Structures are given as C-alpha cells and as structure tokens.
Amino acid sequence: MRIAILGASGRTGGTLVRQALERGHDVVGLVRTPAAFVVPAPRQVEVRKADVTDPRTFPDLADVDVTVSAIGIAKGDGPGALVAGARVLAASGVRTVWLGALGSGVSSRSGGLIYAGVMRMFVGSELAEKAEADQIALAAGATVFHAPDVTDGPLSSTGRIVPLAELRRPLLPPRISRATLASLLLDEAETNKHGGGIAVPLS
C-alpha cells in the first residue's frame, strides 16, 4: 500500500514510518518542516511539506491509499491544530486512521476513574479540542483510535484492537507501548476493520 503518515517526524510518527517500511509499504511522510525530518529510507519515503494550519498549501493525497495521523498538540502550538488536522484530512477524501486519546470525548470514563482524573489534570485544557477533532474525523468515515497512555516499551505480542463499546473499564490506568500502538494503527490501515468507529488499541 501507499501510506501517508501525518506527523511523521514525531516519536509515534517515526515509529509508524519504520514499521510501515518493514511491512513493505510505500510511505509518504507529511511533516511541517521537511528539512528537520531524518528519513530512514530515502528511496522508499517521499517527504511532503504539510502544515495543517494552512489548508491552502496542504499537499494533494490523491495518490495514496490511506492516511494515518500521528499528530498531537506540540509545545508552542496554539489551540486548533488538531481540529485543523482533522479538517484537512476529511477534505482530502482519503481513508484515514486518526489517533485520538482514551479519556476524551465519548471515552471520558472508559479508562477508569483514576485514568479520568489523570487526564483532567494533565490534558484538561486539550480535551475539548480532542473531542471536536474526533467528531470531524468520524463524520468523514475515519477510524478513530482512543489510545491510552503511551510508553517506550517493546512491541507486545498480544496487541489487539477493541471497539470502544466492548471495552471493559480497567481498575488501573491502561498503557500501551509506542511500538504496539504503531503496529495496531498499521493493522487498521491495512484492513479498515473498524472504519467509521472508535476503537481502543490495547497491549
């Protein structure tokens, strides 16, 4: 497949790029600053400048099969970056796998009471924007991943994707390694099994 990765220069985006290449996919890296992006395999990664806050210059994606978004709210970003990202991908007409956060919007209590408290404490000001961006992505038919807290652990052999409606509320705050999250995002990009819905990646 030809997969575009939005936020390819970030930690999760970089993991997605490496894993997509390992699976034999062609990768289009969508980054705000191409000069700062270290490409792991230049012959297999096409880099395109992509600033979601400037939709007029956002690159055309008609030549890709699916886009996986790994953007978040970076330090220094003003409000609206996530919503802008969801809007440009929705307008692209390309199938999207959108990375959101467990504990935001409709999953506000799905991670358990402790997790909900942690989210309010550390992500509180961003929760409303995350929920709005999710709704824009869902309305365009995207799969929205509500990922729990992301760690730097190894790839799990028991990683799985659970529809939000089937998630059992955990007692302890859930976590997932970045490698496992990237792998599950690519699984969904390849299969579109949960398209148009919210799913939770688990270790």
PDB file of C-alpha atoms in Angstrom:
ATOM      1  CA  MET A   1       0.000   0.000   0.000  1.00  0.00           C
ATOM      2  CA  ARG A   2       0.939   3.654  -0.285  1.00  0.00           C
ATOM      3  CA  ILE A   3       0.504   5.121   3.183  1.00  0.00           C
ATOM      4  CA  ALA A   4       0.729   8.792   4.098  1.00  0.00           C
ATOM      5  CA  ILE A   5       1.756   9.466   7.700  1.00  0.00           C
ATOM      6  CA  LEU A   6       0.830  12.851   9.122  1.00  0.00           C
ATOM      7  CA  GLY A   7       3.264  13.872  11.833  1.00  0.00           C
ATOM      8  CA  ALA A   8       5.960  11.534  10.512  1.00  0.00           C
ATOM      9  CA  SER A   9       8.726  13.450  12.275  1.00  0.00           C
ATOM     10  CA  GLY A  10       7.285  12.858  15.747  1.00  0.00           C
ATOM     11  CA  ARG A  11       8.052   9.916  18.014  1.00  0.00           C
ATOM     12  CA  THR A  12       4.924   7.957  17.156  1.00  0.00           C
ATOM     13  CA  GLY A  13       5.049   9.076  13.534  1.00  0.00           C
ATOM     14  CA  GLY A  14       8.662   7.966  13.201  1.00  0.00           C
ATOM     15  CA  THR A  15       7.772   4.562  14.617  1.00  0.00           C
ATOM     16  CA  LEU A  16       4.939   4.318  12.105  1.00  0.00           C
ATOM     17  CA  VAL A  17       7.304   5.150   9.239  1.00  0.00           C
ATOM     18  CA  ARG A  18       9.821   2.481  10.261  1.00  0.00           C
ATOM     19  CA  GLN A  19       7.182  -0.206  10.771  1.00  0.00           C
ATOM     20  CA  ALA A  20       5.380   0.629   7.514  1.00  0.00           C
ATOM     21  CA  LEU A  21       8.658   0.265   5.623  1.00  0.00           C
ATOM     22  CA  GLU A  22       9.325  -3.064   7.363  1.00  0.00           C
ATOM     23  CA  ARG A  23       5.918  -4.248   6.126  1.00  0.00           C
ATOM     24  CA  GLY A  24       6.855  -3.330   2.560  1.00  0.00           C
ATOM     25  CA  HIS A  25       4.625  -0.272   2.145  1.00  0.00           C
ATOM     26  CA  ASP A  26       5.477   2.898   0.248  1.00  0.00           C
ATOM     27  CA  VAL A  27       5.450   5.820   2.678  1.00  0.00           C
ATOM     28  CA  VAL A  28       4.644   9.481   2.199  1.00  0.00           C
ATOM     29  CA  GLY A  29       5.878  11.469   5.185  1.00  0.00           C
ATOM     30  CA  LEU A  30       3.741  14.548   5.869  1.00  0.00           C
ATOM     31  CA  VAL A  31       5.745  16.950   8.013  1.00  0.00           C
ATOM     32  CA  ARG A  32       5.670  20.647   8.843  1.00  0.00           C
ATOM     33  CA  THR A  33       9.439  21.072   8.408  1.00  0.00           C
ATOM     34  CA  PRO A  34      10.912  18.664   5.828  1.00  0.00           C
ATOM     35  CA  ALA A  35      14.481  19.855   6.421  1.00  0.00           C
ATOM     36  CA  ALA A  36      14.301  18.659  10.020  1.00  0.00           C
ATOM     37  CA  PHE A  37      12.954  15.213   9.146  1.00  0.00           C
ATOM     38  CA  VAL A  38      15.520  12.406   9.133  1.00  0.00           C
ATOM     39  CA  VAL A  39      14.307   9.925   6.524  1.00  0.00           C
ATOM     40  CA  PRO A  40      15.114   6.293   7.427  1.00  0.00           C
ATOM     41  CA  ALA A  41      14.975   5.048   3.820  1.00  0.00           C
ATOM     42  CA  PRO A  42      15.111   7.889   1.259  1.00  0.00           C
ATOM     43  CA  ARG A  43      14.247   5.690  -1.708  1.00  0.00           C
ATOM     44  CA  GLN A  44      11.062   4.468  -0.033  1.00  0.00           C
ATOM     45  CA  VAL A  45       9.877   7.624   1.726  1.00  0.00           C
ATOM     46  CA  GLU A  46       8.564  10.645  -0.127  1.00  0.00           C
ATOM     47  CA  VAL A  47       8.552  13.731   2.079  1.00  0.00           C
ATOM     48  CA  ARG A  48       5.897  16.417   1.597  1.00  0.00           C
ATOM     49  CA  LYS A  49       5.610  19.692   3.471  1.00  0.00           C
ATOM     50  CA  ALA A  50       2.267  19.647   5.263  1.00  0.00           C
ATOM     51  CA  ASP A  51       1.088  22.388   7.595  1.00  0.00           C
ATOM     52  CA  VAL A  52      -2.436  21.605   8.773  1.00  0.00           C
ATOM     53  CA  THR A  53      -2.945  25.217   9.826  1.00  0.00           C
ATOM     54  CA  ASP A  54      -2.547  26.327   6.192  1.00  0.00           C
ATOM     55  CA  PRO A  55      -5.027  24.169   4.247  1.00  0.00           C
ATOM     56  CA  ARG A  56      -4.398  26.072   1.000  1.00  0.00           C
ATOM     57  CA  THR A  57      -0.864  24.676   0.811  1.00  0.00           C
ATOM     58  CA  PHE A  58      -1.622  21.210   2.177  1.00  0.00           C
ATOM     59  CA  PRO A  59      -0.399  18.606  -0.345  1.00  0.00           C
ATOM     60  CA  ASP A  60      -2.736  16.591  -2.512  1.00  0.00           C
ATOM     61  CA  LEU A  61      -3.144  12.994  -1.315  1.00  0.00           C
ATOM     62  CA  ALA A  62      -4.975  11.527  -4.291  1.00  0.00           C
ATOM     63  CA  ASP A  63      -2.099   9.106  -4.929  1.00  0.00           C
ATOM     64  CA  VAL A  64      -2.185   7.420  -1.502  1.00  0.00           C
ATOM     65  CA  ASP A  65      -4.394   4.570  -0.284  1.00  0.00           C
ATOM     66  CA  VAL A  66      -4.741   5.623   3.341  1.00  0.00           C
ATOM     67  CA  THR A  67      -3.514   8.311   5.715  1.00  0.00           C
ATOM     68  CA  VAL A  68      -2.518   7.613   9.312  1.00  0.00           C
ATOM     69  CA  SER A  69      -2.454  10.652  11.574  1.00  0.00           C
ATOM     70  CA  ALA A  70       0.012  10.762  14.441  1.00  0.00           C
ATOM     71  CA  ILE A  71      -0.221  14.483  15.169  1.00  0.00           C
ATOM     72  CA  GLY A  72      -0.755  15.815  18.636  1.00  0.00           C
ATOM     73  CA  ILE A  73      -0.671  19.234  20.237  1.00  0.00           C
ATOM     74  CA  ALA A  74       3.006  20.169  20.264  1.00  0.00           C
ATOM     75  CA  LYS A  75       4.605  22.637  22.649  1.00  0.00           C
ATOM     76  CA  GLY A  76       4.114  26.091  21.211  1.00  0.00           C
ATOM     77  CA  ASP A  77       1.063  25.133  19.148  1.00  0.00           C
ATOM     78  CA  GLY A  78      -1.916  27.324  19.754  1.00  0.00           C
ATOM     79  CA  PRO A  79      -5.404  25.896  20.086  1.00  0.00           C
ATOM     80  CA  GLY A  80      -6.933  24.494  16.940  1.00  0.00           C
ATOM     81  CA  ALA A  81      -4.086  22.413  15.481  1.00  0.00           C
ATOM     82  CA  LEU A  82      -5.850  19.080  15.992  1.00  0.00           C
ATOM     83  CA  VAL A  83      -9.140  20.362  14.611  1.00  0.00           C
ATOM     84  CA  ALA A  84      -7.306  21.822  11.621  1.00  0.00           C
ATOM     85  CA  GLY A  85      -5.613  18.471  11.018  1.00  0.00           C
ATOM     86  CA  ALA A  86      -8.892  16.591  11.161  1.00  0.00           C
ATOM     87  CA  ARG A  87     -10.462  19.043   8.735  1.00  0.00           C
ATOM     88  CA  VAL A  88      -7.724  18.861   6.097  1.00  0.00           C
ATOM     89  CA  LEU A  89      -7.719  15.065   6.167  1.00  0.00           C
ATOM     90  CA  ALA A  90     -11.519  14.953   5.981  1.00  0.00           C
ATOM     91  CA  ALA A  91     -11.372  17.270   2.955  1.00  0.00           C
ATOM     92  CA  SER A  92      -8.722  15.105   1.269  1.00  0.00           C
ATOM     93  CA  GLY A  93     -11.210  12.331   0.557  1.00  0.00           C
ATOM     94  CA  VAL A  94      -8.627   9.692   1.529  1.00  0.00           C
ATOM     95  CA  ARG A  95      -9.435   6.986   4.074  1.00  0.00           C
ATOM     96  CA  THR A  96      -7.944   7.951   7.417  1.00  0.00           C
ATOM     97  CA  VAL A  97      -6.878   6.316  10.660  1.00  0.00           C
ATOM     98  CA  TRP A  98      -6.946   9.108  13.241  1.00  0.00           C
ATOM     99  CA  LEU A  99      -5.062   8.919  16.534  1.00  0.00           C
ATOM    100  CA  GLY A 100      -7.062  10.292  19.449  1.00  0.00           C
ATOM    101  CA  ALA A 101      -6.865   9.771  23.191  1.00  0.00           C
ATOM    102  CA  LEU A 102      -8.657   7.475  25.594  1.00  0.00           C
ATOM    103  CA  GLY A 103     -10.334   9.628  28.206  1.00  0.00           C
ATOM    104  CA  SER A 104     -11.518  12.308  25.794  1.00  0.00           C
ATOM    105  CA  GLY A 105     -14.999  12.878  24.451  1.00  0.00           C
ATOM    106  CA  VAL A 106     -17.162   9.757  24.460  1.00  0.00           C
ATOM    107  CA  SER A 107     -14.433   7.714  26.166  1.00  0.00           C
ATOM    108  CA  SER A 108     -14.039  10.167  29.064  1.00  0.00           C
ATOM    109  CA  ARG A 109     -14.772   7.455  31.661  1.00  0.00           C
ATOM    110  CA  SER A 110     -13.703   4.400  29.692  1.00  0.00           C
ATOM    111  CA  GLY A 111     -10.167   4.286  31.107  1.00  0.00           C
ATOM    112  CA  GLY A 112     -11.398   4.079  34.689  1.00  0.00           C
ATOM    113  CA  LEU A 113     -11.818   6.711  37.396  1.00  0.00           C
ATOM    114  CA  ILE A 114      -8.100   7.085  38.127  1.00  0.00           C
ATOM    115  CA  TYR A 115      -7.307   7.493  34.447  1.00  0.00           C
ATOM    116  CA  ALA A 116     -10.103  10.061  34.026  1.00  0.00           C
ATOM    117  CA  GLY A 117      -8.650  12.082  36.896  1.00  0.00           C
ATOM    118  CA  VAL A 118      -5.165  11.978  35.415  1.00  0.00           C
ATOM    119  CA  MET A 119      -6.487  13.110  32.031  1.00  0.00           C
ATOM    120  CA  ARG A 120      -8.340  16.044  33.557  1.00  0.00           C
ATOM    121  CA  MET A 121      -5.233  17.053  35.494  1.00  0.00           C
ATOM    122  CA  PHE A 122      -2.673  16.858  32.702  1.00  0.00           C
ATOM    123  CA  VAL A 123      -4.680  17.170  29.481  1.00  0.00           C
ATOM    124  CA  GLY A 124      -7.716  19.076  30.708  1.00  0.00           C
ATOM    125  CA  SER A 125      -7.382  22.149  28.516  1.00  0.00           C
ATOM    126  CA  GLU A 126      -6.980  19.996  25.381  1.00  0.00           C
ATOM    127  CA  LEU A 127      -9.830  17.532  25.960  1.00  0.00           C
ATOM    128  CA  ALA A 128     -12.481  19.607  24.219  1.00  0.00           C
ATOM    129  CA  GLU A 129     -10.317  20.051  21.123  1.00  0.00           C
ATOM    130  CA  LYS A 130      -9.502  16.342  21.011  1.00  0.00           C
ATOM    131  CA  ALA A 131     -13.211  15.516  21.138  1.00  0.00           C
ATOM    132  CA  GLU A 132     -14.032  18.007  18.362  1.00  0.00           C
ATOM    133  CA  ALA A 133     -11.269  16.663  16.120  1.00  0.00           C
ATOM    134  CA  ASP A 134     -12.504  13.103  16.695  1.00  0.00           C
ATOM    135  CA  GLN A 135     -16.006  14.033  15.593  1.00  0.00           C
ATOM    136  CA  ILE A 136     -14.733  15.643  12.393  1.00  0.00           C
ATOM    137  CA  ALA A 137     -12.703  12.520  11.593  1.00  0.00           C
ATOM    138  CA  LEU A 138     -15.602  10.186  12.378  1.00  0.00           C
ATOM    139  CA  ALA A 139     -18.012  12.179  10.201  1.00  0.00           C
ATOM    140  CA  ALA A 140     -15.592  11.660   7.292  1.00  0.00           C
ATOM    141  CA  GLY A 141     -15.577   7.883   7.857  1.00  0.00           C
ATOM    142  CA  ALA A 142     -12.233   7.598   9.648  1.00  0.00           C
ATOM    143  CA  THR A 143     -11.267   5.007  12.207  1.00  0.00           C
ATOM    144  CA  VAL A 144     -10.534   6.880  15.429  1.00  0.00           C
ATOM    145  CA  PHE A 145      -8.145   5.244  17.871  1.00  0.00           C
ATOM    146  CA  HIS A 146      -8.582   6.240  21.512  1.00  0.00           C
ATOM    147  CA  ALA A 147      -5.144   5.271  22.718  1.00  0.00           C
ATOM    148  CA  PRO A 148      -4.280   5.017  26.420  1.00  0.00           C
ATOM    149  CA  ASP A 149      -1.069   6.398  27.930  1.00  0.00           C
ATOM    150  CA  VAL A 150       1.847   5.689  25.544  1.00  0.00           C
ATOM    151  CA  THR A 151       5.166   4.327  26.837  1.00  0.00           C
ATOM    152  CA  ASP A 152       8.505   3.413  25.247  1.00  0.00           C
ATOM    153  CA  GLY A 153       8.220  -0.313  25.898  1.00  0.00           C
ATOM    154  CA  PRO A 154       8.705  -3.112  23.355  1.00  0.00           C
ATOM    155  CA  LEU A 155       6.222  -4.406  20.804  1.00  0.00           C
ATOM    156  CA  SER A 156       3.624  -6.578  22.524  1.00  0.00           C
ATOM    157  CA  SER A 157       2.762  -9.971  21.084  1.00  0.00           C
ATOM    158  CA  THR A 158      -0.765  -9.656  22.493  1.00  0.00           C
ATOM    159  CA  GLY A 159      -1.706  -6.294  20.993  1.00  0.00           C
ATOM    160  CA  ARG A 160      -5.316  -6.041  19.886  1.00  0.00           C
ATOM    161  CA  ILE A 161      -7.961  -3.545  18.826  1.00  0.00           C
ATOM    162  CA  VAL A 162     -11.243  -3.403  20.750  1.00  0.00           C
ATOM    163  CA  PRO A 163     -14.300  -1.367  19.714  1.00  0.00           C
ATOM    164  CA  LEU A 164     -14.957   1.262  22.387  1.00  0.00           C
ATOM    165  CA  ALA A 165     -18.405  -0.168  23.077  1.00  0.00           C
ATOM    166  CA  GLU A 166     -16.813  -3.516  24.018  1.00  0.00           C
ATOM    167  CA  LEU A 167     -14.060  -2.132  26.254  1.00  0.00           C
ATOM    168  CA  ARG A 168     -14.140  -3.267  29.869  1.00  0.00           C
ATOM    169  CA  ARG A 169     -13.343  -0.400  32.197  1.00  0.00           C
ATOM    170  CA  PRO A 170      -9.975  -1.203  33.840  1.00  0.00           C
ATOM    171  CA  LEU A 171      -9.171  -0.707  37.510  1.00  0.00           C
ATOM    172  CA  LEU A 172      -5.666   0.638  36.874  1.00  0.00           C
ATOM    173  CA  PRO A 173      -4.757   3.283  34.292  1.00  0.00           C
ATOM    174  CA  PRO A 174      -4.102   1.458  30.982  1.00  0.00           C
ATOM    175  CA  ARG A 175      -0.899   1.860  28.975  1.00  0.00           C
ATOM    176  CA  ILE A 176       0.404   0.819  25.582  1.00  0.00           C
ATOM    177  CA  SER A 177       3.895   0.888  24.109  1.00  0.00           C
ATOM    178  CA  ARG A 178       4.538   3.190  21.170  1.00  0.00           C
ATOM    179  CA  ALA A 179       5.689   0.210  19.105  1.00  0.00           C
ATOM    180  CA  THR A 180       2.475  -1.686  19.800  1.00  0.00           C
ATOM    181  CA  LEU A 181       0.327   1.360  19.073  1.00  0.00           C
ATOM    182  CA  ALA A 182       2.063   1.929  15.732  1.00  0.00           C
ATOM    183  CA  SER A 183       1.649  -1.725  14.801  1.00  0.00           C
ATOM    184  CA  LEU A 184      -2.081  -1.645  15.541  1.00  0.00           C
ATOM    185  CA  LEU A 185      -2.555   1.620  13.655  1.00  0.00           C
ATOM    186  CA  LEU A 186      -0.958  -0.035  10.613  1.00  0.00           C
ATOM    187  CA  ASP A 187      -3.122  -3.134  11.066  1.00  0.00           C
ATOM    188  CA  GLU A 188      -6.180  -0.893  10.843  1.00  0.00           C
ATOM    189  CA  ALA A 189      -4.737   0.988   7.876  1.00  0.00           C
ATOM    190  CA  GLU A 190      -4.370  -2.332   6.061  1.00  0.00           C
ATOM    191  CA  THR A 191      -7.751  -3.831   6.973  1.00  0.00           C
ATOM    192  CA  ASN A 192     -10.170  -0.942   7.672  1.00  0.00           C
ATOM    193  CA  LYS A 193     -11.917  -3.300  10.089  1.00  0.00           C
ATOM    194  CA  HIS A 194     -13.167  -0.527  12.389  1.00  0.00           C
ATOM    195  CA  GLY A 195     -13.803   2.219   9.829  1.00  0.00           C
ATOM    196  CA  GLY A 196     -16.232   4.896  10.904  1.00  0.00           C
ATOM    197  CA  GLY A 197     -15.981   3.998  14.579  1.00  0.00           C
ATOM    198  CA  ILE A 198     -13.927   4.483  17.726  1.00  0.00           C
ATOM    199  CA  ALA A 199     -11.575   1.673  18.688  1.00  0.00           C
ATOM    200  CA  VAL A 200      -9.149   1.229  21.565  1.00  0.00           C
ATOM    201  CA  PRO A 201      -5.657  -0.238  20.995  1.00  0.00           C
ATOM    202  CA  LEU A 202      -4.544  -2.487  23.860  1.00  0.00           C
ATOM    203  CA  SER A 203      -1.380  -4.398  24.760  1.00  0.00           C
TER     204      SER A 203
END
